Amino acid sequence: MRVFKFGGASVSSIDRIKQVAHILRNESDLLVVISAMGKTTNALEKVAEQFYAGNRDEALALFKQVKDQHINTAKYLLVTEYLACEQALINFFTEVEWLLYDKPVRHFDYYYDQIVCIGELLSTCIVSAFLNEEKISNKWIDVRDVFRTDDLFRDATIDWAFTQQKVDELVKPLLAQNRIVVTQGFIGATDENESTTLGREGSDYSAAIFANMLDADYQAIWKDVAGVMNADPKKYPNAELIPVLNYNEVIEMAYYGAQVIHPKTIKPLQNKGIPLYVKCFLDPSLPGTVIHNKPIPALPPIIVLKESQVLLHLKSKDFSFVGEHSVLQLYKLFEQLAFRPNLTQNGAISFTCCLDDRSEKLEQLALAAADFFDVTVEKGLRLLTIRHYVPEIIATLVAQQKIVLQQQTPETVQLVLH
Ligand code: ASP
Ligand code: MG
């Protein structure tokens, strides 16, 4: 069997949903994981924010836009399946609306998950109904009956043993009886049936969990790009497709900030040696990228650029060495604030770290660090990482910019640029 994942961009319009059906037309023995349509998750985040701020009317008005959009999509796509699908959509709408009429008494993250999870439920209902309409028989399931998580809302952790049991009990028989099983990415539920989410962009990860638990032959992620590129084509017009990658390289790329695949996705696949294909849903005939565990050909330079960076310069107050003790204190702060530096450099009496420019966390960090360091903050920087670099490419990419900090290993160079 195989697991396919379609992201929000592949179900963002009528034509694209038709293209999904086209890809699935002759498939069987397949589990399909789908994200919320287009920017639905962002729209639902706004609903949750307004609700939590006490602006019920605003929350309801924003939610109405989400409702209308899904009903309209269903109307365009469906004829014989419309009424049944509409009823299913309305049931999900009602779940959220009940909540919106309440007053928030719990933590924001709890409400966030109860509201935002609806995006995936709506999109999968519509796609499943459309596949039926097209005579591509399939079975829709609510993944919240399968994926058990803890109650760390917005960043929930999967209970592997319980979920595996549900996969065996519920999902395997359905796969045996149906050509295709359609379900949601990104969401799960606690043992009290509260909805949870696995972190933004979490659908890749959901698909990988299924692939692991179902011992899939492979997983495919269908995207609106040709495959994994060696740089962001929007920033580097010469970006090229990488046809073959291994798990380690993808983990490294994600670590340095490449927005290729959700970083958690690789481990469940690596554990069982399941290959991952990144395919272009606009043109399924393109080969895409395969990611596996086998030896791979030499890679081109891989470029990751992170904008909006700051350098935090920390200097010991009394010319004493920056030793284990103060570095330990600092790492404790990183952990407490869940604010990880993208690069660090230790000197005799100084410590420098490059961080994302997130004002609130930065302020807290600088303030706490000021107890044992003199602190200065340098803003307006970018962090350029090049893996498998050659000297010429560094020169070309740095061009007129000032290098503020540089770190280099035989494999990777990182430059903080002004
Ligand atoms: N819909 C969710 C998001 O936009 C999850 C996903 O697309 O992977 O973050
Ligand atoms: Mg997405």
PDB file of C-alpha atoms in Angstrom, residues 55-260:
ATOM      1  CA  ASN A  55     -15.263  39.666  19.679  1.00  0.00           C
ATOM      2  CA  ARG A  56     -17.985  37.135  18.993  1.00  0.00           C
ATOM      3  CA  ASP A  57     -19.594  38.963  16.060  1.00  0.00           C
ATOM      4  CA  GLU A  58     -16.278  39.384  14.343  1.00  0.00           C
ATOM      5  CA  ALA A  59     -15.430  35.711  14.916  1.00  0.00           C
ATOM      6  CA  LEU A  60     -18.808  34.634  13.506  1.00  0.00           C
ATOM      7  CA  ALA A  61     -18.425  36.915  10.495  1.00  0.00           C
ATOM      8  CA  LEU A  62     -14.975  35.516   9.722  1.00  0.00           C
ATOM      9  CA  PHE A  63     -16.251  32.004  10.198  1.00  0.00           C
ATOM     10  CA  LYS A  64     -19.108  32.688   7.802  1.00  0.00           C
ATOM     11  CA  GLN A  65     -16.545  33.428   5.079  1.00  0.00           C
ATOM     12  CA  VAL A  66     -14.975  30.022   5.647  1.00  0.00           C
ATOM     13  CA  LYS A  67     -18.406  28.379   5.547  1.00  0.00           C
ATOM     14  CA  ASP A  68     -19.456  30.127   2.342  1.00  0.00           C
ATOM     15  CA  GLN A  69     -16.242  29.269   0.621  1.00  0.00           C
ATOM     16  CA  HIS A  70     -16.612  25.554   1.361  1.00  0.00           C
ATOM     17  CA  ILE A  71     -20.309  25.435   0.494  1.00  0.00           C
ATOM     18  CA  ASN A  72     -19.581  27.184  -2.809  1.00  0.00           C
ATOM     19  CA  THR A  73     -16.791  24.758  -3.628  1.00  0.00           C
ATOM     20  CA  ALA A  74     -19.078  21.818  -2.853  1.00  0.00           C
ATOM     21  CA  LYS A  75     -21.828  23.312  -5.040  1.00  0.00           C
ATOM     22  CA  TYR A  76     -19.491  23.677  -7.981  1.00  0.00           C
ATOM     23  CA  LEU A  77     -18.104  20.178  -7.718  1.00  0.00           C
ATOM     24  CA  LEU A  78     -21.038  18.032  -6.671  1.00  0.00           C
ATOM     25  CA  VAL A  79     -24.400  17.006  -8.046  1.00  0.00           C
ATOM     26  CA  THR A  80     -25.607  13.650  -6.759  1.00  0.00           C
ATOM     27  CA  GLU A  81     -23.298  13.811  -3.736  1.00  0.00           C
ATOM     28  CA  TYR A  82     -24.129  17.416  -2.866  1.00  0.00           C
ATOM     29  CA  LEU A  83     -26.843  17.001  -0.268  1.00  0.00           C
ATOM     30  CA  ALA A  84     -25.004  14.390   1.763  1.00  0.00           C
ATOM     31  CA  CYS A  85     -21.834  16.445   1.663  1.00  0.00           C
ATOM     32  CA  GLU A  86     -23.641  19.651   2.584  1.00  0.00           C
ATOM     33  CA  GLN A  87     -25.115  17.917   5.629  1.00  0.00           C
ATOM     34  CA  ALA A  88     -21.674  16.732   6.730  1.00  0.00           C
ATOM     35  CA  LEU A  89     -20.255  20.245   6.295  1.00  0.00           C
ATOM     36  CA  ILE A  90     -23.121  21.772   8.268  1.00  0.00           C
ATOM     37  CA  ASN A  91     -22.491  19.355  11.132  1.00  0.00           C
ATOM     38  CA  PHE A  92     -18.887  20.531  11.340  1.00  0.00           C
ATOM     39  CA  PHE A  93     -19.933  24.190  11.113  1.00  0.00           C
ATOM     40  CA  THR A  94     -22.317  23.636  14.005  1.00  0.00           C
ATOM     41  CA  GLU A  95     -19.555  22.124  16.140  1.00  0.00           C
ATOM     42  CA  VAL A  96     -17.568  25.351  15.811  1.00  0.00           C
ATOM     43  CA  GLU A  97     -20.514  27.700  16.137  1.00  0.00           C
ATOM     44  CA  TRP A  98     -21.602  26.172  19.437  1.00  0.00           C
ATOM     45  CA  LEU A  99     -18.178  26.925  20.742  1.00  0.00           C
ATOM     46  CA  LEU A 100     -18.146  30.487  19.358  1.00  0.00           C
ATOM     47  CA  TYR A 101     -21.302  31.271  21.349  1.00  0.00           C
ATOM     48  CA  ASP A 102     -19.533  30.256  24.568  1.00  0.00           C
ATOM     49  CA  LYS A 103     -17.214  32.446  26.597  1.00  0.00           C
ATOM     50  CA  PRO A 104     -13.544  31.463  26.597  1.00  0.00           C
ATOM     51  CA  VAL A 105     -12.593  30.061  29.984  1.00  0.00           C
ATOM     52  CA  ARG A 106      -9.696  27.804  29.007  1.00  0.00           C
ATOM     53  CA  HIS A 107      -6.277  28.401  27.485  1.00  0.00           C
ATOM     54  CA  PHE A 108      -6.183  29.947  23.987  1.00  0.00           C
ATOM     55  CA  ASP A 109      -4.401  26.935  22.485  1.00  0.00           C
ATOM     56  CA  TYR A 110      -7.317  24.674  23.426  1.00  0.00           C
ATOM     57  CA  TYR A 111      -9.816  26.812  21.500  1.00  0.00           C
ATOM     58  CA  TYR A 112      -7.384  27.210  18.635  1.00  0.00           C
ATOM     59  CA  ASP A 113      -7.322  23.469  18.097  1.00  0.00           C
ATOM     60  CA  GLN A 114     -11.096  23.006  18.400  1.00  0.00           C
ATOM     61  CA  ILE A 115     -11.641  25.663  15.717  1.00  0.00           C
ATOM     62  CA  VAL A 116      -8.681  25.180  13.387  1.00  0.00           C
ATOM     63  CA  CYS A 117      -9.119  21.382  13.076  1.00  0.00           C
ATOM     64  CA  ILE A 118     -12.310  21.972  11.115  1.00  0.00           C
ATOM     65  CA  GLY A 119     -10.328  23.051   8.024  1.00  0.00           C
ATOM     66  CA  GLU A 120      -9.060  19.540   7.336  1.00  0.00           C
ATOM     67  CA  LEU A 121     -12.450  17.955   8.106  1.00  0.00           C
ATOM     68  CA  LEU A 122     -14.195  20.209   5.588  1.00  0.00           C
ATOM     69  CA  SER A 123     -11.658  19.790   2.801  1.00  0.00           C
ATOM     70  CA  THR A 124     -11.582  15.999   3.087  1.00  0.00           C
ATOM     71  CA  CYS A 125     -15.404  15.783   3.092  1.00  0.00           C
ATOM     72  CA  ILE A 126     -15.545  17.724  -0.156  1.00  0.00           C
ATOM     73  CA  VAL A 127     -12.732  15.818  -1.860  1.00  0.00           C
ATOM     74  CA  SER A 128     -14.128  12.449  -0.769  1.00  0.00           C
ATOM     75  CA  ALA A 129     -17.599  13.374  -2.074  1.00  0.00           C
ATOM     76  CA  PHE A 130     -16.120  14.560  -5.351  1.00  0.00           C
ATOM     77  CA  LEU A 131     -14.203  11.301  -5.776  1.00  0.00           C
ATOM     78  CA  ASN A 132     -17.474   9.421  -5.261  1.00  0.00           C
ATOM     79  CA  GLU A 133     -19.148  11.678  -7.778  1.00  0.00           C
ATOM     80  CA  GLU A 134     -16.381  10.716 -10.210  1.00  0.00           C
ATOM     81  CA  LYS A 135     -16.895   7.015  -9.415  1.00  0.00           C
ATOM     82  CA  ILE A 136     -13.554   6.773  -7.651  1.00  0.00           C
ATOM     83  CA  SER A 137     -14.847   4.794  -4.722  1.00  0.00           C
ATOM     84  CA  ASN A 138     -13.357   5.749  -1.398  1.00  0.00           C
ATOM     85  CA  LYS A 139     -14.003   5.742   2.316  1.00  0.00           C
ATOM     86  CA  TRP A 140     -13.751   8.939   4.398  1.00  0.00           C
ATOM     87  CA  ILE A 141     -12.585   8.621   7.988  1.00  0.00           C
ATOM     88  CA  ASP A 142     -12.248  11.101  10.842  1.00  0.00           C
ATOM     89  CA  VAL A 143      -8.601  10.820  11.832  1.00  0.00           C
ATOM     90  CA  ARG A 144      -9.523  11.932  15.343  1.00  0.00           C
ATOM     91  CA  ASP A 145     -10.834   8.373  15.838  1.00  0.00           C
ATOM     92  CA  VAL A 146      -7.346   7.069  15.024  1.00  0.00           C
ATOM     93  CA  PHE A 147      -4.657   9.559  16.064  1.00  0.00           C
ATOM     94  CA  ARG A 148      -4.522   9.694  19.858  1.00  0.00           C
ATOM     95  CA  THR A 149      -2.393  12.524  21.255  1.00  0.00           C
ATOM     96  CA  ASP A 150      -1.573  14.180  24.559  1.00  0.00           C
ATOM     97  CA  ASP A 151      -3.249  17.483  25.390  1.00  0.00           C
ATOM     98  CA  LEU A 152      -0.385  19.795  24.495  1.00  0.00           C
ATOM     99  CA  PHE A 153      -2.685  21.774  22.219  1.00  0.00           C
ATOM    100  CA  ARG A 154      -1.185  23.184  19.004  1.00  0.00           C
ATOM    101  CA  ASP A 155       1.867  20.950  19.377  1.00  0.00           C
ATOM    102  CA  ALA A 156       0.387  17.637  20.404  1.00  0.00           C
ATOM    103  CA  THR A 157       2.467  14.478  20.635  1.00  0.00           C
ATOM    104  CA  ILE A 158       1.229  11.207  19.179  1.00  0.00           C
ATOM    105  CA  ASP A 159       0.598   8.246  21.458  1.00  0.00           C
ATOM    106  CA  TRP A 160       2.275   5.708  19.185  1.00  0.00           C
ATOM    107  CA  ALA A 161       1.104   2.516  20.858  1.00  0.00           C
ATOM    108  CA  PHE A 162      -2.555   3.538  21.052  1.00  0.00           C
ATOM    109  CA  THR A 163      -2.563   4.974  17.540  1.00  0.00           C
ATOM    110  CA  GLN A 164      -0.925   1.868  16.072  1.00  0.00           C
ATOM    111  CA  GLN A 165      -3.657  -0.226  17.691  1.00  0.00           C
ATOM    112  CA  LYS A 166      -6.355   1.970  16.117  1.00  0.00           C
ATOM    113  CA  VAL A 167      -4.612   1.801  12.745  1.00  0.00           C
ATOM    114  CA  ASP A 168      -4.639  -2.001  12.978  1.00  0.00           C
ATOM    115  CA  GLU A 169      -8.243  -2.187  14.191  1.00  0.00           C
ATOM    116  CA  LEU A 170      -9.884   0.496  12.077  1.00  0.00           C
ATOM    117  CA  VAL A 171      -7.754   1.562   9.143  1.00  0.00           C
ATOM    118  CA  LYS A 172      -6.328  -1.742   7.897  1.00  0.00           C
ATOM    119  CA  PRO A 173      -9.750  -3.400   7.441  1.00  0.00           C
ATOM    120  CA  LEU A 174     -11.026  -0.293   5.633  1.00  0.00           C
ATOM    121  CA  LEU A 175      -8.056  -0.376   3.284  1.00  0.00           C
ATOM    122  CA  ALA A 176      -8.805  -4.035   2.573  1.00  0.00           C
ATOM    123  CA  GLN A 177     -12.450  -3.253   1.745  1.00  0.00           C
ATOM    124  CA  ASN A 178     -12.037   0.027  -0.177  1.00  0.00           C
ATOM    125  CA  ARG A 179      -9.856   1.190  -3.026  1.00  0.00           C
ATOM    126  CA  ILE A 180      -8.968   4.422  -1.279  1.00  0.00           C
ATOM    127  CA  VAL A 181      -9.259   5.725   2.263  1.00  0.00           C
ATOM    128  CA  VAL A 182      -9.404   9.532   2.595  1.00  0.00           C
ATOM    129  CA  THR A 183      -8.490  11.247   5.834  1.00  0.00           C
ATOM    130  CA  GLN A 184      -7.110  14.440   7.397  1.00  0.00           C
ATOM    131  CA  GLY A 185      -3.577  15.506   8.151  1.00  0.00           C
ATOM    132  CA  PHE A 186      -2.481  17.776  10.998  1.00  0.00           C
ATOM    133  CA  ILE A 187      -5.155  16.822  13.552  1.00  0.00           C
ATOM    134  CA  GLY A 188      -5.774  14.245  16.269  1.00  0.00           C
ATOM    135  CA  ALA A 189      -7.666  13.917  19.542  1.00  0.00           C
ATOM    136  CA  THR A 190      -7.002  13.378  23.234  1.00  0.00           C
ATOM    137  CA  ASP A 191      -8.428  10.539  25.320  1.00  0.00           C
ATOM    138  CA  GLU A 192     -11.225  12.960  26.231  1.00  0.00           C
ATOM    139  CA  ASN A 193     -12.120  13.458  22.574  1.00  0.00           C
ATOM    140  CA  GLU A 194     -10.823  17.008  22.470  1.00  0.00           C
ATOM    141  CA  SER A 195      -9.381  17.909  19.076  1.00  0.00           C
ATOM    142  CA  THR A 196      -5.658  18.606  18.861  1.00  0.00           C
ATOM    143  CA  THR A 197      -3.260  19.776  16.149  1.00  0.00           C
ATOM    144  CA  LEU A 198       0.308  18.664  15.529  1.00  0.00           C
ATOM    145  CA  GLY A 199       1.870  22.052  14.660  1.00  0.00           C
ATOM    146  CA  ARG A 200       1.560  24.148  11.488  1.00  0.00           C
ATOM    147  CA  GLU A 201       2.303  22.328   8.260  1.00  0.00           C
ATOM    148  CA  GLY A 202       1.866  19.072  10.173  1.00  0.00           C
ATOM    149  CA  SER A 203       0.110  17.076   7.436  1.00  0.00           C
ATOM    150  CA  ASP A 204       3.371  15.736   5.992  1.00  0.00           C
ATOM    151  CA  TYR A 205       4.048  14.319   9.429  1.00  0.00           C
ATOM    152  CA  SER A 206       0.561  12.785   9.700  1.00  0.00           C
ATOM    153  CA  ALA A 207       1.087  11.048   6.385  1.00  0.00           C
ATOM    154  CA  ALA A 208       4.476   9.726   7.562  1.00  0.00           C
ATOM    155  CA  ILE A 209       2.908   8.324  10.738  1.00  0.00           C
ATOM    156  CA  PHE A 210       0.372   6.451   8.615  1.00  0.00           C
ATOM    157  CA  ALA A 211       3.097   5.256   6.255  1.00  0.00           C
ATOM    158  CA  ASN A 212       5.076   3.928   9.209  1.00  0.00           C
ATOM    159  CA  MET A 213       2.117   2.228  10.896  1.00  0.00           C
ATOM    160  CA  LEU A 214       0.788   0.740   7.662  1.00  0.00           C
ATOM    161  CA  ASP A 215       4.260  -0.337   6.437  1.00  0.00           C
ATOM    162  CA  ALA A 216       3.705   1.574   3.218  1.00  0.00           C
ATOM    163  CA  ASP A 217       5.763   0.806   0.114  1.00  0.00           C
ATOM    164  CA  TYR A 218       6.284   4.535  -0.186  1.00  0.00           C
ATOM    165  CA  GLN A 219       4.824   7.930   0.703  1.00  0.00           C
ATOM    166  CA  ALA A 220       4.239  10.646  -1.884  1.00  0.00           C
ATOM    167  CA  ILE A 221       3.789  14.335  -1.091  1.00  0.00           C
ATOM    168  CA  TRP A 222       2.082  16.167  -3.977  1.00  0.00           C
ATOM    169  CA  LYS A 223       3.121  19.798  -4.206  1.00  0.00           C
ATOM    170  CA  ASP A 224       2.808  22.693  -6.641  1.00  0.00           C
ATOM    171  CA  VAL A 225       6.542  22.533  -7.414  1.00  0.00           C
ATOM    172  CA  ALA A 226       8.526  20.098  -9.554  1.00  0.00           C
ATOM    173  CA  GLY A 227      10.155  18.479  -6.495  1.00  0.00           C
ATOM    174  CA  VAL A 228      12.787  19.491  -3.952  1.00  0.00           C
ATOM    175  CA  MET A 229      14.923  22.319  -5.311  1.00  0.00           C
ATOM    176  CA  ASN A 230      18.438  23.306  -4.200  1.00  0.00           C
ATOM    177  CA  ALA A 231      17.209  26.850  -3.397  1.00  0.00           C
ATOM    178  CA  ASP A 232      13.993  28.821  -3.246  1.00  0.00           C
ATOM    179  CA  PRO A 233      13.215  29.505  -6.930  1.00  0.00           C
ATOM    180  CA  LYS A 234      11.474  32.759  -5.968  1.00  0.00           C
ATOM    181  CA  LYS A 235      14.782  34.117  -4.638  1.00  0.00           C
ATOM    182  CA  TYR A 236      17.234  32.266  -6.894  1.00  0.00           C
ATOM    183  CA  PRO A 237      16.084  31.966 -10.515  1.00  0.00           C
ATOM    184  CA  ASN A 238      18.843  29.408 -11.202  1.00  0.00           C
ATOM    185  CA  ALA A 239      17.456  26.974  -8.642  1.00  0.00           C
ATOM    186  CA  GLU A 240      17.542  23.390  -9.877  1.00  0.00           C
ATOM    187  CA  LEU A 241      15.630  20.238  -9.073  1.00  0.00           C
ATOM    188  CA  ILE A 242      17.394  17.621  -6.933  1.00  0.00           C
ATOM    189  CA  PRO A 243      16.222  14.223  -8.247  1.00  0.00           C
ATOM    190  CA  VAL A 244      17.586  12.065  -5.401  1.00  0.00           C
ATOM    191  CA  LEU A 245      18.180  12.888  -1.737  1.00  0.00           C
ATOM    192  CA  ASN A 246      18.694  10.899   1.430  1.00  0.00           C
ATOM    193  CA  TYR A 247      16.950  11.290   4.776  1.00  0.00           C
ATOM    194  CA  ASN A 248      20.002  12.837   6.435  1.00  0.00           C
ATOM    195  CA  GLU A 249      20.346  15.575   3.871  1.00  0.00           C
ATOM    196  CA  VAL A 250      16.651  16.459   4.195  1.00  0.00           C
ATOM    197  CA  ILE A 251      16.943  16.607   7.981  1.00  0.00           C
ATOM    198  CA  GLU A 252      19.971  18.898   7.610  1.00  0.00           C
ATOM    199  CA  MET A 253      18.132  21.099   5.101  1.00  0.00           C
ATOM    200  CA  ALA A 254      15.124  21.404   7.409  1.00  0.00           C
ATOM    201  CA  TYR A 255      17.447  22.152  10.338  1.00  0.00           C
ATOM    202  CA  TYR A 256      18.999  25.079   8.492  1.00  0.00           C
ATOM    203  CA  GLY A 257      15.556  26.411   7.652  1.00  0.00           C
ATOM    204  CA  ALA A 258      14.756  25.107   4.169  1.00  0.00           C
ATOM    205  CA  GLN A 259      11.007  24.915   3.833  1.00  0.00           C
ATOM    206  CA  VAL A 260      10.999  21.584   2.060  1.00  0.00           C
TER     207      VAL A 260
END
